[in-house]
């Protein structure tokens, strides 16, 4: 693929690409909607990734093409103020240039070609993969000496301050720092990380509900506000500092929504720690219980599941019971479900979804067999 991509690059820009920046999509195993409350998350980077081929220019123009949007390109000048352009996806590249310049970095012009196999808008974070890959490219072309953590933080700022989505740090951190074969525990307070090996005999299956997502950003931002106001009323910096005793003490001061959002975050943080033990001892049944509890908490307390993702979880549990650890993954309101199971049970998962999902929800799910792939890499062009 990289070779035909370099041919395409040369056709578009009449000169060969100089290098390739590659960053993966991700799936979150457990620790959902906890990152912006400074909690724990346990995502893993996927082999699906976004590849950015580039060549530094001698001027200050950035030109971008994407194989996913043929016939459309974006161009802007990094020496001028950077504002929104007409290309919806081009704005992610502008966003990265904007936050880098705001930090005082000097950028040079670059010709860019993007290619990706991360499904877009499915909760596997194609946007973070794009931000991190573009961050890696600017870091290389402008010799900025940024760490992977710096690039992740810039990606989050790009999304928060330029794209108007108040996401936490999880997606960009895992895309920047993921390791093959591992999940990564991220402490979203101090950004320290710990690799957690995924046992070789545990398969990672992702089921994209293809449910048409609506109002995602506004609902997401509202959840964040609920968590922040709950923390404020409990006189703590963030829900990371809460526990169930503190929550009970303040129950009457909180609205019902605030109480339930906080209860989700508190219990979910505990489940992340327990899930790390379950993975370390390859205890699928325990992992299954934790993921089931996570899903129920996201459904009842955090209210971010939809009937289609609840249905996928029920269909898989109906087929495999405690031989599958399964829950919704990502921000919710549609999106994907993650399932960990043994290799011999993957076919049962696929069959159960094919038999029941369309019949119940009038939608066709996409099913991906995945493995944990590398985080951000800068590679020579093939
Ligand atoms: P998610 O991050 O869950 O996949 P988002 O809506 O946050 O969904 O991000 C998807 C957006 O990211 C797309 O609409 C597009 O603007 C941008 N994007 C992702 N991948 C690519 C790509 N390969 N080429 C161009 N833009 C992309
Ligand atoms: Mg996104």
Coordinates of C-alpha atoms and ligand atoms in Angstrom, one line a residue:
X1 CA 0.0 0.0 0.0
X2 CA 2.8 2.4 0.9
X3 CA 4.4 1.9 -2.5
X4 CA 1.3 2.8 -4.5
X5 CA 0.8 5.7 -2.0
X6 CA 4.3 7.1 -2.8
X7 CA 3.5 6.8 -6.6
X8 CA 0.3 8.8 -6.0
X9 CA 2.3 11.3 -3.9
X10 CA 4.7 11.8 -6.8
X11 CA 1.9 12.2 -9.3
X12 CA 0.2 14.9 -7.2
X13 CA 3.3 16.8 -6.2
X14 CA 5.8 16.0 -9.0
X15 CA 8.5 15.1 -6.5
X16 CA 9.0 12.0 -4.2
X17 CA 7.8 11.9 -0.6
X18 CA 10.6 12.3 2.0
X19 CA 9.0 10.3 4.9
X20 CA 5.9 8.8 6.4
X21 CA 4.3 9.6 9.7
X22 CA 1.9 6.8 10.9
X23 CA -0.5 6.9 13.9
X24 CA -3.1 4.4 14.9
X25 CA -6.8 4.4 15.8
X26 CA -7.7 2.9 19.1
X27 CA -10.2 0.9 21.0
X28 CA -10.8 1.5 24.7
X29 CA -11.0 -1.8 26.7
X30 CA -12.3 -0.1 29.8
X31 CA -12.3 3.3 31.5
X32 CA -14.9 5.2 29.6
X33 CA -15.7 8.9 30.1
X34 CA -13.1 9.1 32.9
X35 CA -10.3 10.9 31.1
X36 CA -11.7 14.4 31.5
X37 CA -12.2 13.7 35.2
X38 CA -8.5 13.0 35.6
X39 CA -9.2 9.2 36.0
X40 CA -7.8 6.0 34.6
X41 CA -8.3 4.5 31.1
X42 CA -7.1 1.3 29.5
X43 CA -7.1 1.7 25.7
X44 CA -5.1 -0.1 23.1
X45 CA -3.8 1.2 19.8
X46 CA -4.9 -0.8 16.7
X47 CA -3.2 -1.9 13.6
X48 CA -5.6 0.3 11.7
X49 CA -3.7 3.5 11.1
X50 CA -3.5 6.9 9.4
X51 CA -0.4 7.3 7.2
X52 CA 0.8 10.8 6.3
X53 CA 3.3 11.0 3.5
X54 CA 5.1 14.3 3.2
X55 CA 7.8 16.4 1.7
X56 CA 9.1 19.6 3.2
X57 CA 8.8 22.7 1.0
X58 CA 11.1 25.7 0.8
X59 CA 8.2 28.1 1.4
X60 CA 5.5 28.4 4.0
X61 CA 2.6 26.7 2.1
X62 CA 0.9 23.6 3.4
X63 CA -1.0 21.5 0.8
X64 CA -3.0 18.5 1.8
X65 CA -4.7 15.7 -0.1
X66 CA -6.4 12.6 1.3
X67 CA -7.2 9.4 -0.5
X68 CA -10.4 9.3 1.4
X69 CA -11.5 12.6 -0.1
X70 CA -10.5 12.4 -3.8
X71 CA -10.9 15.6 -5.8
X72 CA -10.7 17.8 -2.7
X73 CA -7.6 19.4 -1.2
X74 CA -6.7 22.1 1.2
X75 CA -4.0 24.8 1.1
X76 CA -2.9 27.3 3.7
X77 CA 0.0 29.5 4.7
X78 CA 1.7 28.8 8.0
X79 CA 3.3 32.3 8.0
X80 CA -0.2 33.9 8.2
X81 CA -2.9 33.6 10.9
X82 CA -4.6 30.3 10.7
X83 CA -8.4 30.2 10.6
X84 CA -11.0 27.6 9.5
X85 CA -11.0 26.7 5.8
X86 CA -13.7 25.3 3.5
X87 CA -12.5 21.7 3.8
X88 CA -14.1 20.0 6.9
X89 CA -11.2 17.5 7.1
X90 CA -8.6 20.0 6.1
X91 CA -9.4 21.8 9.3
X92 CA -7.8 19.0 11.4
X93 CA -4.4 19.9 9.7
X94 CA -5.0 23.6 10.2
X95 CA -5.9 22.9 13.8
X96 CA -2.5 21.2 14.4
X97 CA -0.6 24.1 12.7
X98 CA -2.7 26.5 14.8
X99 CA -1.8 25.0 18.2
X100 CA 1.8 24.5 17.3
X101 CA 2.2 28.2 16.2
X102 CA 0.3 29.3 19.4
X103 CA 3.0 27.5 21.4
X104 CA 5.6 29.6 19.6
X105 CA 6.9 27.0 17.1
X106 CA 8.0 28.0 13.7
X107 CA 6.7 25.8 10.9
X108 CA 7.8 25.3 7.4
X109 CA 5.6 24.5 4.3
X110 CA 5.0 20.9 3.5
X111 CA 3.2 18.8 0.8
X112 CA 1.0 16.1 2.4
X113 CA -0.9 13.0 1.3
X114 CA -3.1 11.2 3.9
X115 CA -4.3 7.6 3.6
X116 CA -6.0 5.7 6.4
X117 CA -7.8 2.4 7.1
X118 CA -9.2 3.7 10.4
X119 CA -13.0 3.8 10.0
X120 CA -14.3 7.3 10.4
X121 CA -16.9 8.3 12.9
X122 CA -17.1 4.8 14.4
X123 CA -15.6 5.5 17.8
X124 CA -12.2 4.2 16.8
X125 CA -10.8 7.8 16.8
X126 CA -9.8 8.5 13.3
X127 CA -9.6 12.1 14.3
X128 CA -6.9 11.5 17.0
X129 CA -5.0 9.3 14.6
X130 CA -4.9 12.1 12.0
X131 CA -3.9 14.8 14.6
X132 CA -1.1 12.7 16.0
X133 CA 0.2 11.7 12.5
X134 CA 0.2 15.3 11.5
X135 CA 1.8 16.4 14.7
X136 CA 4.6 13.8 14.1
X137 CA 5.1 15.2 10.6
X138 CA 5.4 18.9 11.7
X139 CA 7.7 17.7 14.5
X140 CA 10.0 16.1 11.9
X141 CA 9.9 18.7 9.2
X142 CA 10.4 21.7 11.6
X143 CA 12.8 19.8 13.9
X144 CA 10.7 20.7 17.0
X145 CA 12.0 18.0 19.4
X146 CA 8.6 17.3 20.8
X147 CA 7.9 14.2 22.9
X148 CA 5.1 11.8 22.0
X149 CA 3.3 13.2 25.1
X150 CA 3.7 16.8 23.8
X151 CA 2.2 15.7 20.4
X152 CA -0.7 14.1 22.2
X153 CA -1.4 17.2 24.2
X154 CA -1.3 19.4 21.1
X155 CA -3.7 17.0 19.4
X156 CA -6.1 17.3 22.2
X157 CA -5.8 21.2 22.1
X158 CA -6.4 21.1 18.4
X159 CA -9.7 19.2 19.0
X160 CA -10.7 21.4 22.0
X161 CA -9.7 24.8 20.8
X162 CA -10.0 24.7 17.0
X163 CA -12.5 21.8 16.2
X164 CA -14.8 22.6 19.2
X165 CA -14.9 19.2 20.7
X166 CA -14.2 19.0 24.4
X167 CA -12.6 15.6 24.4
X168 CA -10.2 14.3 27.1
X169 CA -6.6 13.2 26.5
X170 CA -7.1 9.4 26.1
X171 CA -7.4 9.2 22.3
X172 CA -4.3 11.2 21.4
X173 CA -2.2 9.7 24.2
X174 CA -2.9 6.1 23.1
X175 CA -2.4 7.0 19.4
X176 CA 1.0 8.6 20.2
X177 CA 2.3 6.1 22.8
X178 CA 0.6 2.7 22.0
X179 CA 2.7 -0.5 21.8
X180 CA 2.1 -3.7 19.8
X181 CA 0.4 -6.4 21.8
X182 CA -0.3 -4.1 24.7
X183 CA -3.0 -2.0 26.2
X184 CA -1.9 1.2 28.0
X185 CA -3.1 2.2 31.4
X186 CA -3.1 6.0 31.4
X187 CA -3.4 8.0 34.5
X188 CA -5.1 11.1 33.1
X189 CA -4.1 13.2 36.1
X190 CA -0.3 13.1 35.7
X191 CA -0.3 11.4 32.3
X192 CA 1.9 8.5 33.5
X193 CA 1.5 5.3 31.6
X194 CA 1.9 1.6 32.2
X195 CA 1.9 -1.1 29.4
X196 CA -0.5 -4.0 30.1
X197 CA 0.1 -7.0 28.0
X198 CA -2.9 -8.5 26.3
X199 CA -2.7 -12.3 26.6
X200 CA -1.8 -13.9 23.3
X201 CA -4.8 -16.2 23.4
X202 CA -7.3 -13.3 23.8
X203 CA -8.7 -12.0 20.6
X204 CA -9.9 -8.4 20.1
X205 CA -13.1 -8.1 18.1
X206 CA -14.7 -4.7 17.3
X207 CA -18.3 -4.5 16.2
X208 CA -19.2 -1.2 14.6
X209 CA -23.0 -0.7 15.1
X210 CA -23.2 1.8 12.1
X211 CA -25.9 3.5 14.1
X212 CA -26.3 7.0 12.7
X213 CA -24.8 9.2 15.4
X214 CA -26.6 12.5 16.2
X215 CA -26.0 15.3 18.7
X216 CA -22.8 13.6 19.8
X217 CA -20.7 16.7 20.5
X218 CA -23.4 18.5 22.4
X219 CA -24.3 15.5 24.5
X220 CA -20.6 14.7 25.1
X221 CA -19.9 18.3 26.2
X222 CA -23.0 18.1 28.5
X223 CA -21.6 15.0 30.2
X224 CA -18.4 16.9 30.8
X225 CA -20.3 19.8 32.4
X226 CA -22.3 17.4 34.6
X227 CA -19.0 15.8 35.9
X228 CA -17.4 19.2 36.5
X229 CA -20.4 20.6 38.4
X230 CA -20.6 17.4 40.5
X231 CA -16.9 17.8 41.5
X232 CA -17.4 21.5 42.3
X233 CA -20.4 20.8 44.6
X234 CA -18.3 18.1 46.3
X235 CA -15.5 20.6 46.8
X236 CA -13.0 18.5 45.0
X237 CA -10.8 19.3 42.0
X238 CA -12.2 16.6 39.8
X239 CA -14.1 13.3 40.2
X240 CA -10.8 11.5 40.4
X241 CA -10.7 12.7 44.1
X242 CA -14.2 11.3 44.9
X243 CA -15.2 7.9 46.3
X244 CA -18.6 6.4 47.0
X245 CA -18.6 7.6 50.7
X246 CA -18.0 11.2 49.6
X247 CA -20.7 10.8 46.9
X248 CA -23.2 9.7 49.6
X249 CA -22.4 12.6 51.8
X250 CA -23.1 15.1 49.0
X251 CA -26.1 13.2 47.5
X252 CA -28.7 15.8 48.4
X253 CA -26.6 18.7 47.1
X254 CA -26.3 17.0 43.6
X255 CA -28.9 16.8 40.9
X256 CA -29.9 13.3 40.0
X257 CA -27.9 13.5 36.7
X258 CA -24.8 14.8 38.6
X259 CA -25.1 12.0 41.1
X260 CA -25.3 9.2 38.5
X261 CA -22.6 10.7 36.3
X262 CA -20.3 10.9 39.3
X263 CA -21.2 7.3 40.4
X264 CA -20.2 6.1 36.9
X265 CA -16.8 7.8 37.0
X266 CA -16.0 6.6 40.6
X267 CA -16.9 3.0 39.9
X268 CA -15.3 3.0 36.4
X269 CA -12.0 4.1 37.8
X270 CA -12.0 1.1 40.2
X271 CA -13.0 -1.2 37.3
X272 CA -9.9 -0.1 35.3
X273 CA -7.6 -1.1 38.2
X274 CA -9.4 -4.5 38.6
X275 CA -9.3 -5.1 34.8
X276 CA -5.5 -4.7 34.8
X277 CA -5.3 -7.6 37.3
X278 CA -7.8 -9.7 35.2
X279 CA -5.6 -9.2 32.1
X280 CA -2.4 -10.0 34.1
X281 CA -3.9 -13.3 35.2
X282 CA -5.7 -14.0 31.9
X283 CA -9.0 -14.2 33.7
X284 CA -11.6 -13.8 31.0
X285 CA -14.5 -14.4 33.3
X286 CA -13.4 -11.6 35.7
X287 CA -12.7 -9.3 32.8
X288 CA -16.2 -10.1 31.5
X289 CA -17.9 -9.2 34.7
X290 CA -16.0 -5.9 34.8
X291 CA -16.9 -5.0 31.3
X292 CA -20.5 -5.9 31.8
X293 CA -20.6 -3.7 34.9
X294 CA -19.0 -0.9 32.8
X295 CA -21.6 -1.2 30.1
X296 CA -24.4 -1.2 32.5
X297 CA -23.0 1.9 34.3
X298 CA -22.6 3.7 30.9
X299 CA -26.2 2.7 30.0
X300 CA -28.0 3.5 33.3
X301 CA -25.8 6.1 35.0
X302 CA -23.9 7.9 32.2
X303 CA -26.7 7.4 29.6
X304 CA -24.4 7.2 26.5
X305 CA -25.5 3.9 25.0
X306 CA -28.2 3.4 22.4
X307 CA -30.5 0.4 21.8
X308 CA -28.2 -0.8 19.0
X309 CA -25.1 -1.0 21.1
X310 CA -27.0 -2.4 24.0
X311 CA -28.4 -5.0 21.6
X312 CA -24.9 -6.0 20.3
X313 CA -23.7 -6.6 23.8
X314 CA -26.8 -8.7 24.6
X315 CA -26.5 -10.7 21.3
X316 CA -22.9 -11.6 22.1
X317 CA -23.6 -12.4 25.7
X318 CA -26.5 -14.5 24.6
X319 CA -24.2 -16.5 22.4
X320 CA -21.1 -16.8 24.5
X321 CA -22.1 -15.9 28.1
X322 CA -19.0 -15.7 30.3
X323 CA -16.7 -16.7 27.4
X324 CA -16.9 -13.1 26.1
X325 CA -15.9 -9.8 27.8
X326 CA -18.0 -7.2 26.0
X327 CA -19.1 -3.6 26.3
X328 CA -19.7 -0.4 24.3
X329 CA -16.4 1.5 23.6
X330 CA -15.6 5.1 22.8
X331 CA -17.8 8.1 23.5
X332 CA -21.1 6.3 22.8
X333 CA -24.4 7.5 21.3
X334 CA -23.8 4.7 18.7
X335 CA -20.3 3.8 17.6
X336 CA -18.7 0.5 18.4
X337 CA -18.7 -2.5 20.9
X338 CA -15.5 -4.2 21.9
X339 CA -15.3 -7.9 22.6
X340 CA -12.5 -10.0 24.0
X341 CA -12.8 -13.7 23.6
X342 CA -10.8 -16.9 22.8
X343 CA -9.8 -17.5 19.1
X344 CA -12.2 -20.5 18.8
X345 CA -15.2 -18.2 19.8
X346 CA -14.6 -15.4 17.2
X347 CA -16.7 -17.2 14.6
X348 CA -19.6 -17.5 17.1
X349 CA -19.5 -13.8 17.7
X350 CA -19.7 -13.1 14.0
X351 CA -22.5 -15.6 13.4
X352 CA -24.6 -14.3 16.3
X353 CA -24.3 -10.7 15.0
X354 CA -25.1 -11.7 11.4
X355 CA -28.1 -13.7 12.6
X356 CA -29.7 -11.2 15.0
X357 CA -28.4 -7.6 14.6
X358 CA -30.0 -6.7 11.3
X359 CA -33.2 -8.5 12.2
X360 CA -33.5 -6.5 15.5
X361 CA -32.2 -3.1 14.5
X362 CA -32.4 -2.9 10.7
X363 CA -28.7 -2.0 10.5
X364 CA -25.7 -3.9 9.2
X365 CA -22.7 -4.1 11.6
X366 CA -19.1 -4.1 10.5
X367 CA -16.9 -6.6 12.4
X368 CA -13.2 -6.2 12.7
X369 CA -10.7 -8.7 14.0
X370 CA -8.0 -6.5 15.5
X371 CA -4.6 -6.6 17.1
X372 CA -2.9 -4.0 19.2
X373 CA -0.5 -2.1 16.9
X374 CA 2.2 0.5 17.4
X375 CA 1.8 4.1 18.3
X376 CA 3.2 7.1 16.4
X377 CA 6.1 6.2 14.1
X378 CA 8.1 8.2 11.6
X379 CA 9.3 5.8 8.8
X380 CA 11.3 6.0 5.6
X381 CA 9.2 5.8 2.4
X382 CA 9.2 2.4 0.8
Ligands
LIG1 P1 -13.8 9.5 15.0 O1 -12.7 10.2 15.6 O2 -14.7 8.7 16.0 O3 -13.5 8.6 13.8 P2 -14.6 12.1 14.4 O4 -15.9 12.7 13.9 O5 -14.1 12.7 15.6 O6 -14.8 10.6 14.4 O7 -13.5 12.3 13.3 C1 -13.7 12.0 11.9 C2 -13.2 13.2 11.1 O8 -11.8 13.1 11.0 C3 -13.6 13.1 9.6 O9 -14.9 13.7 9.4 C4 -12.5 13.8 8.9 O10 -12.7 15.2 9.0 C5 -11.3 13.5 9.8 N1 -10.5 12.4 9.2 C6 -10.3 11.2 9.7 N2 -9.6 10.4 8.9 C7 -9.3 11.1 7.8 C8 -8.6 10.8 6.6 N3 -8.1 9.7 6.3 N4 -8.5 11.9 5.7 C9 -9.0 13.1 6.0 N5 -9.7 13.3 7.1 C10 -9.9 12.4 8.0
LIG2 MG1 -12.8 11.8 17.0

